[in-house]
Amino acid sequence: MQTKRMTYPGRFLPYALLAPQVIVTLIFFIWPAGQALYQSLLREDAFGLKTTFVGFENFVRLFRDGSYLNSLSVTAVFAVGTTLLSMTMALLLASTVNRMIRSRSTYTTLLVWPYAIAPALAGVLWWFIFNPSIGIVPYMLEMVGYRWNHRNSGSDAMLLVIFAAAWKQISYNFLFFLAGLQSIPQSLIEAASIDGASPTKRFWTIIFPLLTPTTFFLLVVNVVYAMFDTFAIIHSTTAGGPAQATNILVYKVYADGFVGLNLGSSAAQSVILMVIVVALTMIQFRFIERRVNY
Amino acid sequence: MASITLEGLKKTYSGDVHAVKGIDLQIEDGEFVVLVGPSGCGKSTLLRMVAGLETITEGTLKIGDRVVNKLEPAERDIAMVFQNYALYPHMTVYNNLAYGLKNRGFKKEDIEKRVRIAAKMLEIEDFLERKPRKLSGGQRQRVAMGRALVREPAAFLFDEPLSNLDAKLRVQMRVEIKQLQRRLKTTSLYVTHDQLEAMTLGDRLVVLNAGQIEQVGTPMEIYSHPASMFVAGFIGSPAMNMLPVDYLKAQGTNGLLDNLPDGTDVVGIRPDDMHLAPPTALHLTVDSTLALFEAAGAESHLYVTLADSDQPTVIRVSGQPPVAEGETLRFFVTRDALHPFNSVTGKRTGD
Ligand SMILES: Nc1ncnc2c1ncn2[C@@H]1O[C@H](COP(=O)(O)OP(=O)(O)O)[C@@H](O)[C@H]1O
Ligand SMILES: [Mg+2]
């Protein structure tokens, strides 16, 4: 394949054009990342007067710390729950909308709206809906005999943040699933129906396998989202509680560093998060290279 | 195997698009019927109604003795070959062929046996473990055929299955499809816009125009007795020449045009019925100028301008006659080569 090459007069222009991006990356990513790396090897005393170099001790401590291990498993539950819920709902909605003809664009527009809402607002919205004293859902649950209270039930709190986080991500997943579904030729579905496959069977043997590239891409995106982009949702609903039940890794970095002022530990946690995000990104890139798996 | 009966079949899409306007047709058991017509005339729509992929707005469709109007595609016992082949891209050729059998609960050994037989018949045994994207166009076409015939359905439906192939392969596959159908004797309904494909493949042709049947008949019946000016122009290449009777009469006709059927105002003449040498039978004589000479190997096409007329006309002769562009050409036509039409109704007036 032939690639198009632009040539510029002089050597200065390309660098000038690149500069803004490089500067932004340096200031807002490389520099803080370097700071975090450096900090993670230091310990600061409670008054911020003295710092000592402690090597990897911050990391070792973290993995002996019950609250950190708890946060790891909370994050896992939260990420898996959010990803599964939002992807399942999005796929369900996308397959339904894909079958519509006239009202398709209306539904698409409506379904995309949640994505435009700020995470903090999404959190507040769900906090209202699930509010134990004034919310509609607890009221209805009460009628079937369940007392919803995310203020003291850890599992209720976890469900609340999963709902809020998944709800916001459904739009994104929906768009990708819809695009994926629309790229499957109608004649394949028709051939399968002539071949005697029921709608359910067609979904699992034809449509779902052909959506694999989209599904895999979204899987990574959603895990990344749940792990890193949900700070505001947690902050505005449960603030990590009750009893650390929703204290996911990113939230803990903030709580330990800015509230607890344990900068060394907080920095070490950031470094671990960085490693995770790099790993996920690499998985994603490897996959994009081989997008088509059939 | 079964016959297919269409009674007053109609399809109206929302927005008042009358794609198919009432088709009556009986396809006998084992017959190969070709639906032919220009693009957009409703061929695919009609075929898809038979397949069950499109609802029937009005009319009755029977496969065998069963009315199948409301049945799902799978319950109609038909197989279809799509224009773009519609092979399942994530399955091997073997699984593409086996899919329909698996869905119908065939036993593993039976599936294996049937797939092997079909693969052998279509010479695709060597690709059974490959995915469709690793096959050439012709091989994909064979797999698509194989998928249709492993199931041994009551009828095959084809929607322009050869139109994505290059010219040479198209001719080759055309012959193979014909031979295969002769061997299996499965009732077949084949859609194409290519009149040559239609002529060579079909036991019977159905010429469709704007959602309606223009003519039904064997290829030769249709070629030698086109029922309308549309059919006359559509079947045969180069297309039939249409000359106004008044024009011919003005050229002097030896009384040849005196006994044309009532209402005839146009006569059609096939390009190969225009002779450069005077025949012994009574004939018309027309003068023209050669505008363009097209040598096509064994035959030549002479595009001529008639004297005192702007009617485009083409003559087909075998070999390559010694004529040059710009030269005056005189050609001769006998009475039995004339197809009489009425230009208002568009219908044939007699014979
Ligand atoms: N889903 C549809 N909705 C509305 N009109 C359609 C639809 N499918 C086909 N048509 C119209 O019906 C007519 C016949 O189409 P089709 O059967 O595909 O023609 P052909 O196969 O002979 O080229 C065309 O005018 C086409 O625009
Ligand atoms: Mg068509």
XYZ file of C-alpha atoms and ligand atoms in Angstrom:
673
model
C 0.000 0.000 0.000
C 1.155 3.447 -0.794
C 1.347 5.948 2.027
C 0.971 9.599 1.440
C 3.831 11.753 2.629
C 3.723 15.448 3.253
C 6.891 17.422 2.757
C 7.476 20.723 4.468
C 9.889 23.422 3.472
C 12.557 23.743 6.173
C 12.944 21.724 9.338
C 11.455 24.147 11.779
C 7.775 23.970 10.825
C 7.134 20.311 11.725
C 8.596 20.822 15.195
C 6.618 24.013 15.660
C 3.432 22.181 14.745
C 4.224 19.364 17.133
C 5.228 21.662 19.978
C 1.819 22.399 21.563
C 1.023 18.683 21.894
C 4.465 17.936 23.255
C 4.294 20.776 25.761
C 0.863 19.755 26.989
C 2.010 16.167 27.359
C 5.131 17.231 29.209
C 3.383 19.544 31.647
C 0.282 17.540 32.326
C 1.520 14.004 32.004
C 5.240 13.378 31.965
C 6.096 15.830 34.701
C 3.404 14.689 37.216
C 4.140 11.081 36.352
C 7.810 11.677 37.080
C 6.863 13.401 40.334
C 4.706 10.464 41.328
C 7.476 8.014 40.547
C 9.945 10.052 42.597
C 7.530 10.581 45.494
C 6.691 6.913 45.632
C 10.250 6.221 46.757
C 10.191 8.791 49.564
C 8.591 9.072 52.956
C 7.547 12.410 54.359
C 6.905 12.992 58.023
C 3.513 14.137 59.236
C 4.430 17.815 59.209
C 6.021 17.793 55.757
C 9.336 18.891 57.253
C 11.555 15.984 56.460
C 11.624 13.501 53.593
C 13.640 10.309 53.556
C 14.461 7.967 50.721
C 12.887 4.590 51.494
C 13.241 2.649 48.208
C 10.372 0.298 47.507
C 9.100 0.281 51.049
C 5.957 2.224 50.148
C 5.048 -0.527 47.698
C 5.832 -3.344 50.110
C 3.687 -1.702 52.766
C 0.824 -1.298 50.335
C 0.609 -4.989 49.611
C 0.632 -5.764 53.317
C -2.047 -3.203 53.983
C -5.515 -4.743 54.395
C -7.265 -1.590 53.267
C -5.276 -1.524 50.029
C -5.994 -5.176 49.303
C -9.629 -4.455 50.034
C -9.518 -1.560 47.595
C -8.051 -3.867 44.944
C -10.896 -6.324 45.266
C -13.488 -3.541 45.474
C -12.066 -2.126 42.249
C -12.239 -5.537 40.590
C -15.878 -6.029 41.566
C -16.721 -2.485 40.512
C -14.916 -2.683 37.163
C -16.349 -6.079 36.263
C -19.840 -5.091 37.402
C -19.829 -1.777 35.566
C -18.381 -3.250 32.387
C -20.775 -6.188 32.272
C -23.822 -4.122 33.091
C -23.139 -1.278 30.690
C -22.051 -3.537 27.835
C -24.997 -5.902 28.210
C -27.485 -3.061 28.362
C -25.815 -1.296 25.424
C -25.826 -4.439 23.287
C -29.472 -5.052 24.122
C -30.399 -1.497 23.190
C -28.250 -1.513 20.058
C -29.775 -4.758 18.748
C -33.247 -3.379 19.373
C -32.532 -0.056 17.707
C -30.778 -1.819 14.831
C -34.036 -3.592 14.034
C -35.942 -0.306 13.820
C -36.181 1.530 10.575
C -38.026 4.794 10.946
C -37.404 5.757 14.562
C -33.765 4.662 14.614
C -32.197 8.102 14.609
C -34.518 9.436 17.305
C -33.648 6.610 19.660
C -29.968 6.935 18.879
C -30.012 10.618 19.753
C -31.878 10.032 23.004
C -29.618 7.178 24.023
C -26.519 9.272 23.509
C -27.557 12.004 25.914
C -26.325 10.423 29.152
C -22.818 10.567 27.736
C -22.986 14.358 27.660
C -23.801 14.593 31.357
C -20.937 15.370 33.703
C -19.934 12.367 35.839
C -20.558 14.254 39.080
C -24.090 15.077 37.961
C -24.685 11.488 36.932
C -23.608 10.501 40.410
C -25.948 13.001 42.047
C -28.782 11.892 39.793
C -28.461 8.281 40.881
C -27.874 9.361 44.461
C -31.301 11.018 44.327
C -32.972 8.078 42.671
C -31.582 5.732 45.303
C -31.762 8.119 48.231
C -33.045 6.035 51.186
C -35.339 8.787 52.458
C -36.589 10.528 49.304
C -35.579 8.268 46.388
C -38.045 6.452 44.172
C -36.226 3.121 43.996
C -35.912 2.567 47.765
C -39.596 3.456 47.994
C -40.490 0.767 45.477
C -38.087 -1.742 47.000
C -39.715 -1.124 50.342
C -42.985 -2.334 48.879
C -41.464 -5.684 47.936
C -39.902 -5.880 51.360
C -36.320 -4.771 50.777
C -34.857 -1.972 52.848
C -32.404 -0.191 50.596
C -29.756 1.757 52.410
C -26.445 2.410 50.732
C -25.378 4.493 53.707
C -24.737 1.482 55.826
C -24.974 -1.498 53.472
C -21.751 -2.024 51.571
C -23.402 -4.092 48.840
C -26.158 -1.524 48.326
C -23.515 1.161 47.985
C -21.586 -0.932 45.485
C -24.756 -1.473 43.420
C -25.450 2.242 43.472
C -22.053 3.237 42.116
C -22.159 0.437 39.543
C -25.563 1.673 38.312
C -24.379 5.252 38.106
C -21.093 4.422 36.381
C -22.649 1.891 33.967
C -25.512 4.192 33.067
C -23.122 6.875 31.912
C -21.106 4.476 29.805
C -24.068 2.828 28.067
C -24.243 5.619 25.468
C -20.673 5.115 24.387
C -21.003 1.346 24.193
C -24.321 1.671 22.433
C -22.845 3.764 19.630
C -20.037 1.300 19.029
C -22.317 -1.714 19.166
C -24.786 -0.081 16.809
C -22.016 0.729 14.337
C -20.761 -2.845 14.679
C -24.203 -4.278 14.077
C -24.758 -2.083 11.072
C -21.542 -3.251 9.499
C -22.826 -6.836 9.470
C -24.387 -7.379 6.038
C -28.115 -8.019 6.206
C -27.715 -10.879 3.758
C -25.731 -12.870 6.365
C -28.674 -12.737 8.735
C -30.998 -13.683 5.905
C -28.799 -16.576 4.867
C -28.807 -17.796 8.456
C -32.566 -17.560 8.703
C -32.914 -19.603 5.526
C -30.399 -21.987 7.060
C -32.910 -22.594 9.818
C -31.400 -20.574 12.667
C -33.824 -19.019 15.157
C -33.314 -15.354 16.075
C -31.549 -16.339 19.305
C -29.349 -18.807 17.480
C -28.561 -16.232 14.800
C -27.484 -13.835 17.522
C -25.115 -16.256 19.206
C -23.711 -17.999 16.130
C -23.510 -15.132 13.618
C -23.983 -11.677 15.098
C -22.098 -12.046 18.363
C -18.998 -13.665 16.819
C -18.900 -10.964 14.150
C -19.061 -8.322 16.882
C -16.018 -9.766 18.667
C -13.653 -6.984 17.575
C -16.079 -4.334 18.857
C -16.763 -6.249 22.054
C -13.094 -6.668 22.819
C -12.330 -3.051 22.143
C -15.186 -1.958 24.409
C -14.129 -4.409 27.104
C -10.779 -2.669 27.435
C -12.274 0.810 27.165
C -14.860 0.024 29.831
C -12.396 -1.462 32.274
C -10.217 1.603 31.849
C -13.257 3.817 32.320
C -14.424 2.033 35.455
C -10.968 2.100 36.988
C -9.924 5.634 36.166
C -12.814 7.812 35.059
C -15.262 7.217 37.860
C -13.714 9.344 40.556
C -16.440 11.994 40.339
C -19.214 9.428 40.525
C -17.782 7.869 43.687
C -17.011 11.254 45.163
C -20.542 12.579 44.677
C -22.380 9.454 45.861
C -20.626 7.333 48.473
C -17.222 8.958 48.914
C -15.762 5.481 49.100
C -17.939 4.309 51.958
C -19.552 2.851 53.859
C -16.594 1.247 55.593
C -14.460 1.418 52.420
C -16.971 -0.715 50.527
C -16.715 1.472 47.422
C -13.204 2.774 47.904
C -11.790 2.023 44.459
C -8.109 2.528 43.682
C -8.339 5.996 42.128
C -10.481 7.190 44.978
C -8.056 5.801 47.516
C -5.168 7.635 45.859
C -7.061 10.845 46.430
C -8.239 9.986 49.921
C -4.811 8.880 51.138
C -2.872 11.619 49.414
C -4.983 14.731 49.633
C -7.140 13.960 52.617
C -4.847 11.682 54.612
C -1.719 13.505 53.364
C 0.234 10.270 53.123
C 2.005 11.377 49.954
C 4.486 8.532 49.678
C 1.831 5.858 49.800
C -0.487 7.817 47.531
C 2.302 8.218 44.992
C 3.080 4.513 45.110
C -0.596 3.785 44.469
C -0.536 6.134 41.468
C 2.457 4.313 40.092
C 0.626 1.000 40.358
C -2.359 2.541 38.573
C -0.033 3.816 35.881
C 1.348 0.333 35.370
C -2.188 -1.024 35.057
C -3.207 1.601 32.508
C -0.060 0.996 30.475
C -0.793 -2.735 30.457
C -4.388 -2.193 29.359
C -3.298 0.218 26.652
C -0.804 -2.299 25.352
C -3.466 -4.987 25.197
C -5.626 -2.613 23.257
C -2.934 -1.651 20.785
C -1.939 -5.213 20.141
C -5.558 -5.946 19.440
C -6.050 -2.976 17.130
C -3.239 -4.261 14.965
C -5.169 -7.462 14.454
C -8.623 -5.997 14.533
C -10.236 -8.618 12.353
C -10.105 -11.980 14.032
C -11.812 -14.055 11.381
C -38.596 -31.160 -4.933
C -41.726 -29.291 -5.720
C -43.472 -26.893 -8.025
C -43.841 -23.213 -7.119
C -47.084 -21.374 -7.773
C -47.461 -17.600 -7.663
C -51.013 -16.259 -7.787
C -51.539 -12.516 -8.040
C -48.408 -11.838 -6.011
C -48.021 -8.180 -5.087
C -45.543 -6.166 -3.063
C -46.125 -2.608 -1.989
C -43.491 -0.887 0.093
C -44.452 1.889 2.448
C -44.625 5.182 0.639
C -46.655 3.697 -2.196
C -43.817 1.980 -4.004
C -45.443 -0.770 -6.053
C -42.414 -2.977 -6.571
C -44.334 -6.055 -7.759
C -47.742 -5.510 -9.312
C -49.465 -8.860 -9.501
C -47.526 -11.857 -10.783
C -49.121 -15.136 -11.863
C -46.626 -17.855 -12.584
C -46.400 -21.617 -12.344
C -42.947 -23.157 -12.037
C -43.058 -26.890 -12.662
C -41.238 -29.439 -10.574
C -37.625 -29.616 -11.721
C -37.900 -26.662 -14.043
C -35.261 -23.935 -14.374
C -37.025 -20.601 -14.685
C -35.110 -17.355 -15.157
C -36.574 -14.009 -14.147
C -34.997 -11.380 -16.324
C -35.506 -7.646 -16.524
C -33.747 -4.323 -16.156
C -32.425 -3.116 -12.834
C -35.171 -1.997 -10.436
C -37.986 -3.928 -12.122
C -38.732 -5.932 -8.969
C -36.866 -9.193 -9.643
C -35.152 -9.340 -6.265
C -38.319 -8.338 -4.468
C -40.230 -11.167 -6.137
C -37.519 -13.709 -5.376
C -37.279 -12.552 -1.779
C -41.008 -12.963 -1.361
C -40.664 -16.548 -2.514
C -37.789 -17.010 -0.063
C -39.761 -15.503 2.799
C -37.352 -12.630 3.345
C -39.989 -10.119 2.316
C -43.626 -10.174 3.372
C -46.257 -10.719 0.686
C -48.593 -7.737 0.395
C -51.223 -9.588 -1.599
C -51.645 -12.891 -3.430
C -50.883 -16.531 -2.732
C -47.585 -18.358 -2.852
C -47.489 -22.149 -2.926
C -44.482 -24.416 -2.756
C -45.701 -27.880 -3.669
C -49.271 -28.029 -2.373
C -48.574 -25.877 0.684
C -49.533 -22.232 0.886
C -46.391 -20.716 2.408
C -47.326 -17.022 2.599
C -46.921 -16.905 6.347
C -44.108 -19.425 6.820
C -40.625 -18.486 7.978
C -37.836 -18.815 5.382
C -36.527 -21.906 7.163
C -39.888 -23.645 6.950
C -40.227 -23.191 3.189
C -37.621 -25.791 2.322
C -35.776 -23.543 -0.111
C -32.141 -22.513 -0.428
C -30.878 -19.225 -1.745
C -27.651 -18.088 -3.366
C -27.036 -14.396 -2.769
C -25.388 -11.899 -5.068
C -22.655 -11.152 -2.539
C -22.567 -14.874 -1.565
C -23.315 -14.046 2.108
C -20.854 -16.627 3.405
C -20.350 -16.593 7.176
C -16.921 -14.945 7.392
C -15.992 -16.381 10.786
C -16.666 -19.990 9.826
C -14.624 -22.366 7.732
C -15.999 -23.518 4.406
C -16.916 -26.815 6.063
C -18.923 -25.049 8.757
C -20.537 -22.750 6.221
C -21.882 -25.823 4.491
C -22.722 -27.627 7.712
C -24.490 -24.720 9.434
C -27.926 -25.305 7.914
C -27.717 -29.045 8.580
C -26.667 -28.525 12.195
C -29.573 -26.149 12.746
C -31.905 -28.788 11.446
C -30.552 -31.364 13.865
C -28.804 -33.677 11.398
C -26.504 -36.297 12.875
C -22.799 -35.584 12.779
C -22.002 -38.444 10.378
C -24.809 -37.385 8.046
C -23.530 -33.822 7.984
C -20.012 -35.026 7.273
C -21.239 -37.244 4.446
C -23.395 -34.590 2.815
C -20.745 -31.902 3.039
C -18.180 -34.231 1.447
C -20.531 -35.080 -1.405
C -21.400 -31.446 -2.069
C -17.757 -30.381 -1.812
C -16.780 -33.061 -4.292
C -19.485 -32.051 -6.731
C -18.326 -28.424 -6.639
C -14.612 -29.220 -6.435
C -14.079 -27.326 -3.204
C -12.785 -30.286 -1.177
C -9.359 -28.704 -0.842
C -10.676 -25.553 0.832
C -12.958 -27.078 3.437
C -10.801 -25.875 6.326
C -10.286 -22.360 4.969
C -12.139 -19.205 5.899
C -14.070 -17.493 3.066
C -11.773 -14.470 2.935
C -8.940 -16.744 1.813
C -10.880 -17.801 -1.285
C -11.105 -16.258 -4.743
C -14.380 -14.926 -6.101
C -15.051 -18.075 -8.088
C -14.326 -20.321 -5.114
C -16.636 -18.296 -2.889
C -19.312 -18.663 -5.515
C -18.880 -22.432 -5.386
C -19.100 -22.463 -1.617
C -22.301 -20.446 -1.812
C -23.684 -23.027 -4.238
C -22.512 -25.809 -1.978
C -24.301 -24.302 0.979
C -27.496 -24.277 -1.055
C -27.291 -27.832 -2.267
C -26.104 -29.748 0.850
C -29.566 -29.365 2.243
C -31.243 -30.900 -0.807
C -34.047 -28.338 -0.669
C -37.264 -28.359 -2.683
C -36.111 -25.355 -4.670
C -33.063 -23.203 -5.368
C -33.379 -19.447 -5.547
C -30.588 -17.449 -7.154
C -30.283 -13.657 -7.014
C -27.781 -12.542 -9.660
C -25.199 -14.992 -8.348
C -22.704 -14.387 -11.141
C -22.701 -10.622 -11.317
C -19.643 -10.237 -9.082
C -17.461 -12.473 -11.242
C -15.270 -11.474 -14.161
C -16.580 -12.185 -17.649
C -14.664 -15.403 -18.229
C -15.521 -16.960 -14.892
C -19.103 -15.915 -15.356
C -19.405 -17.979 -18.531
C -17.733 -20.946 -16.864
C -19.960 -20.825 -13.780
C -23.007 -20.375 -15.980
C -22.283 -23.660 -17.669
C -21.636 -25.362 -14.345
C -24.851 -24.115 -12.798
C -26.782 -25.379 -15.797
C -25.137 -28.801 -15.642
C -25.630 -29.031 -11.900
C -29.301 -28.196 -12.213
C -29.731 -30.770 -14.995
C -28.129 -33.384 -12.783
C -30.006 -32.569 -9.564
C -33.300 -31.702 -11.262
C -34.135 -29.285 -8.449
C -36.758 -26.651 -9.199
C -34.872 -23.386 -9.667
C -35.781 -19.733 -9.868
C -32.925 -17.601 -11.103
C -32.837 -13.804 -11.234
C -30.603 -11.852 -13.592
C -30.529 -8.613 -15.546
C -28.231 -10.183 -18.135
C -30.276 -11.318 -21.127
C -27.538 -13.621 -22.407
C -27.331 -15.377 -19.041
C -31.110 -15.699 -19.080
C -31.215 -17.096 -22.620
C -28.540 -19.688 -22.001
C -29.641 -20.871 -18.547
C -33.390 -21.019 -18.507
C -35.810 -23.716 -19.569
C -38.246 -20.850 -19.504
C -37.807 -17.110 -19.204
C -40.033 -14.629 -17.465
C -39.379 -11.121 -18.723
C -40.257 -8.598 -16.056
C -40.758 -4.867 -16.531
C -41.780 -2.375 -13.841
C -43.150 -5.072 -11.550
C -45.183 -6.848 -14.228
C -44.677 -9.830 -16.487
C -44.097 -8.819 -20.108
C -43.740 -12.310 -21.498
C -43.217 -15.918 -20.437
C -41.760 -18.534 -22.757
C -38.786 -20.625 -23.756
C -35.740 -18.576 -24.689
C -36.295 -19.224 -28.401
C -39.996 -18.393 -28.260
C -39.162 -15.091 -26.681
C -36.326 -14.378 -29.060
C -38.262 -15.190 -32.206
C -41.656 -13.862 -31.062
C -41.165 -11.013 -28.610
C -44.598 -10.046 -27.321
C -43.802 -6.379 -26.874
C -41.386 -3.709 -27.981
C -39.881 -3.848 -24.510
C -39.070 -7.558 -24.776
C -37.851 -7.104 -28.336
C -35.449 -4.426 -27.199
C -34.355 -6.249 -24.070
C -33.669 -9.754 -25.357
C -30.932 -10.100 -27.946
C -27.752 -8.129 -28.366
C -27.268 -5.847 -30.208
C -30.880 -4.853 -29.578
C -33.585 -5.179 -32.226
C -33.924 -2.199 -34.582
C -37.282 -0.455 -34.595
C -38.261 1.227 -37.854
C -41.486 3.209 -38.419
C -43.673 1.658 -41.128
C -44.261 5.058 -42.726
C -40.558 5.575 -43.167
C -40.102 2.197 -44.827
C -43.068 2.777 -47.101
C -41.492 6.039 -48.257
C -38.383 4.093 -49.292
C -40.395 1.936 -51.707
C -41.447 -1.491 -50.470
C -42.436 -3.767 -53.344
C -45.831 -4.130 -51.604
C -44.094 -6.057 -48.862
C -45.667 -4.004 -46.086
C -49.209 -4.150 -47.464
C -50.376 -7.150 -45.465
C -49.029 -6.178 -42.034
C -51.478 -6.867 -39.162
C -53.914 -4.089 -38.287
C -52.524 -1.347 -36.086
C -48.891 -1.954 -36.984
C -46.945 1.265 -37.135
C -43.472 0.029 -36.228
C -41.577 -3.038 -37.342
C -38.715 -4.595 -35.464
C -35.808 -6.114 -37.339
C -33.027 -8.094 -35.663
C -29.548 -6.822 -36.565
C -28.710 -10.201 -38.110
C -31.777 -10.113 -40.363
C -30.411 -7.137 -42.274
C -28.513 -8.515 -45.238
C -25.914 -6.729 -47.318
C -26.578 -8.988 -50.333
C -30.062 -9.108 -51.880
C -31.882 -12.328 -50.950
C -33.885 -14.243 -53.550
C -37.157 -13.831 -51.620
C -39.191 -10.658 -51.915
C -37.402 -7.958 -49.899
C -37.204 -4.354 -48.741
C -34.260 -2.215 -49.735
C -32.982 0.569 -47.472
C -30.100 2.962 -48.064
C -27.831 4.077 -45.231
C -24.405 5.438 -44.398
C -21.955 3.472 -42.251
C -21.254 5.581 -39.178
C -19.211 3.150 -37.108
C -17.642 -0.220 -37.792
C -17.200 -2.490 -34.779
C -15.215 -5.658 -35.367
C -16.005 -8.286 -32.720
C -13.953 -11.201 -34.016
C -16.244 -13.738 -35.639
C -18.843 -11.057 -36.329
C -19.050 -7.344 -36.993
C -21.512 -4.698 -35.919
C -22.249 -1.959 -38.417
C -23.782 1.160 -36.901
C -25.518 2.972 -39.733
C -27.468 6.186 -40.263
C -30.526 5.697 -42.436
C -31.160 8.040 -45.345
C -33.647 10.785 -44.354
C -33.926 9.505 -40.761
C -32.130 9.773 -37.461
C -33.232 6.307 -36.281
C -30.148 4.566 -34.805
C -29.750 1.225 -36.530
C -27.269 -1.608 -36.237
C -26.524 -4.480 -38.592
C -24.788 -7.666 -37.571
C -22.875 -9.648 -40.143
C -20.538 -12.583 -39.776
C -16.876 -12.111 -40.560
C -15.576 -8.726 -41.629
C -17.117 -7.257 -44.780
C -14.948 -4.929 -46.884
C -16.713 -1.698 -46.021
C -15.332 1.580 -44.708
C -16.861 4.161 -42.397
C -18.598 6.952 -44.330
C -19.433 4.601 -47.208
C -23.015 4.168 -48.426
C -24.530 0.830 -47.453
C -27.619 -0.719 -48.957
C -29.268 -3.467 -46.930
C -32.119 -5.863 -47.581
C -34.809 -7.322 -45.334
C -37.285 -10.114 -46.092
C -40.893 -10.237 -44.922
C -40.444 -13.042 -42.367
C -37.808 -11.016 -40.521
C -40.316 -8.283 -39.645
C -41.772 -8.146 -36.106
C -44.918 -5.986 -36.234
C -45.667 -3.712 -33.261
C -47.990 -0.909 -32.298
C -45.974 1.922 -30.805
C -48.869 3.217 -28.686
C -49.654 -0.017 -26.839
C -46.096 -1.281 -27.206
C -47.525 -4.730 -28.022
C -46.984 -7.070 -30.927
C -49.828 -6.817 -33.384
C -49.799 -10.281 -34.891
C -47.820 -13.353 -36.028
N -37.057 -1.928 1.210
C -37.552 -1.186 0.201
N -38.288 -0.089 0.464
C -38.796 0.662 -0.536
N -38.628 0.395 -1.839
C -37.885 -0.688 -2.168
C -37.313 -1.535 -1.168
N -36.632 -2.536 -1.787
C -36.793 -2.310 -3.108
N -37.531 -1.214 -3.343
C -37.930 -0.686 -4.662
O -38.595 -1.694 -5.367
C -38.213 -1.702 -6.725
C -37.708 -3.066 -7.135
O -36.505 -3.348 -6.486
P -35.713 -4.702 -6.706
O -36.639 -5.829 -6.537
O -34.516 -4.687 -5.825
O -35.260 -4.573 -8.225
P -34.270 -5.505 -9.065
O -33.809 -6.623 -8.213
O -35.074 -5.941 -10.244
O -33.156 -4.608 -9.491
C -37.186 -0.607 -6.891
O -37.832 0.513 -7.437
C -36.719 -0.334 -5.495
O -36.379 1.011 -5.350
Mg -31.817 -7.106 -7.573
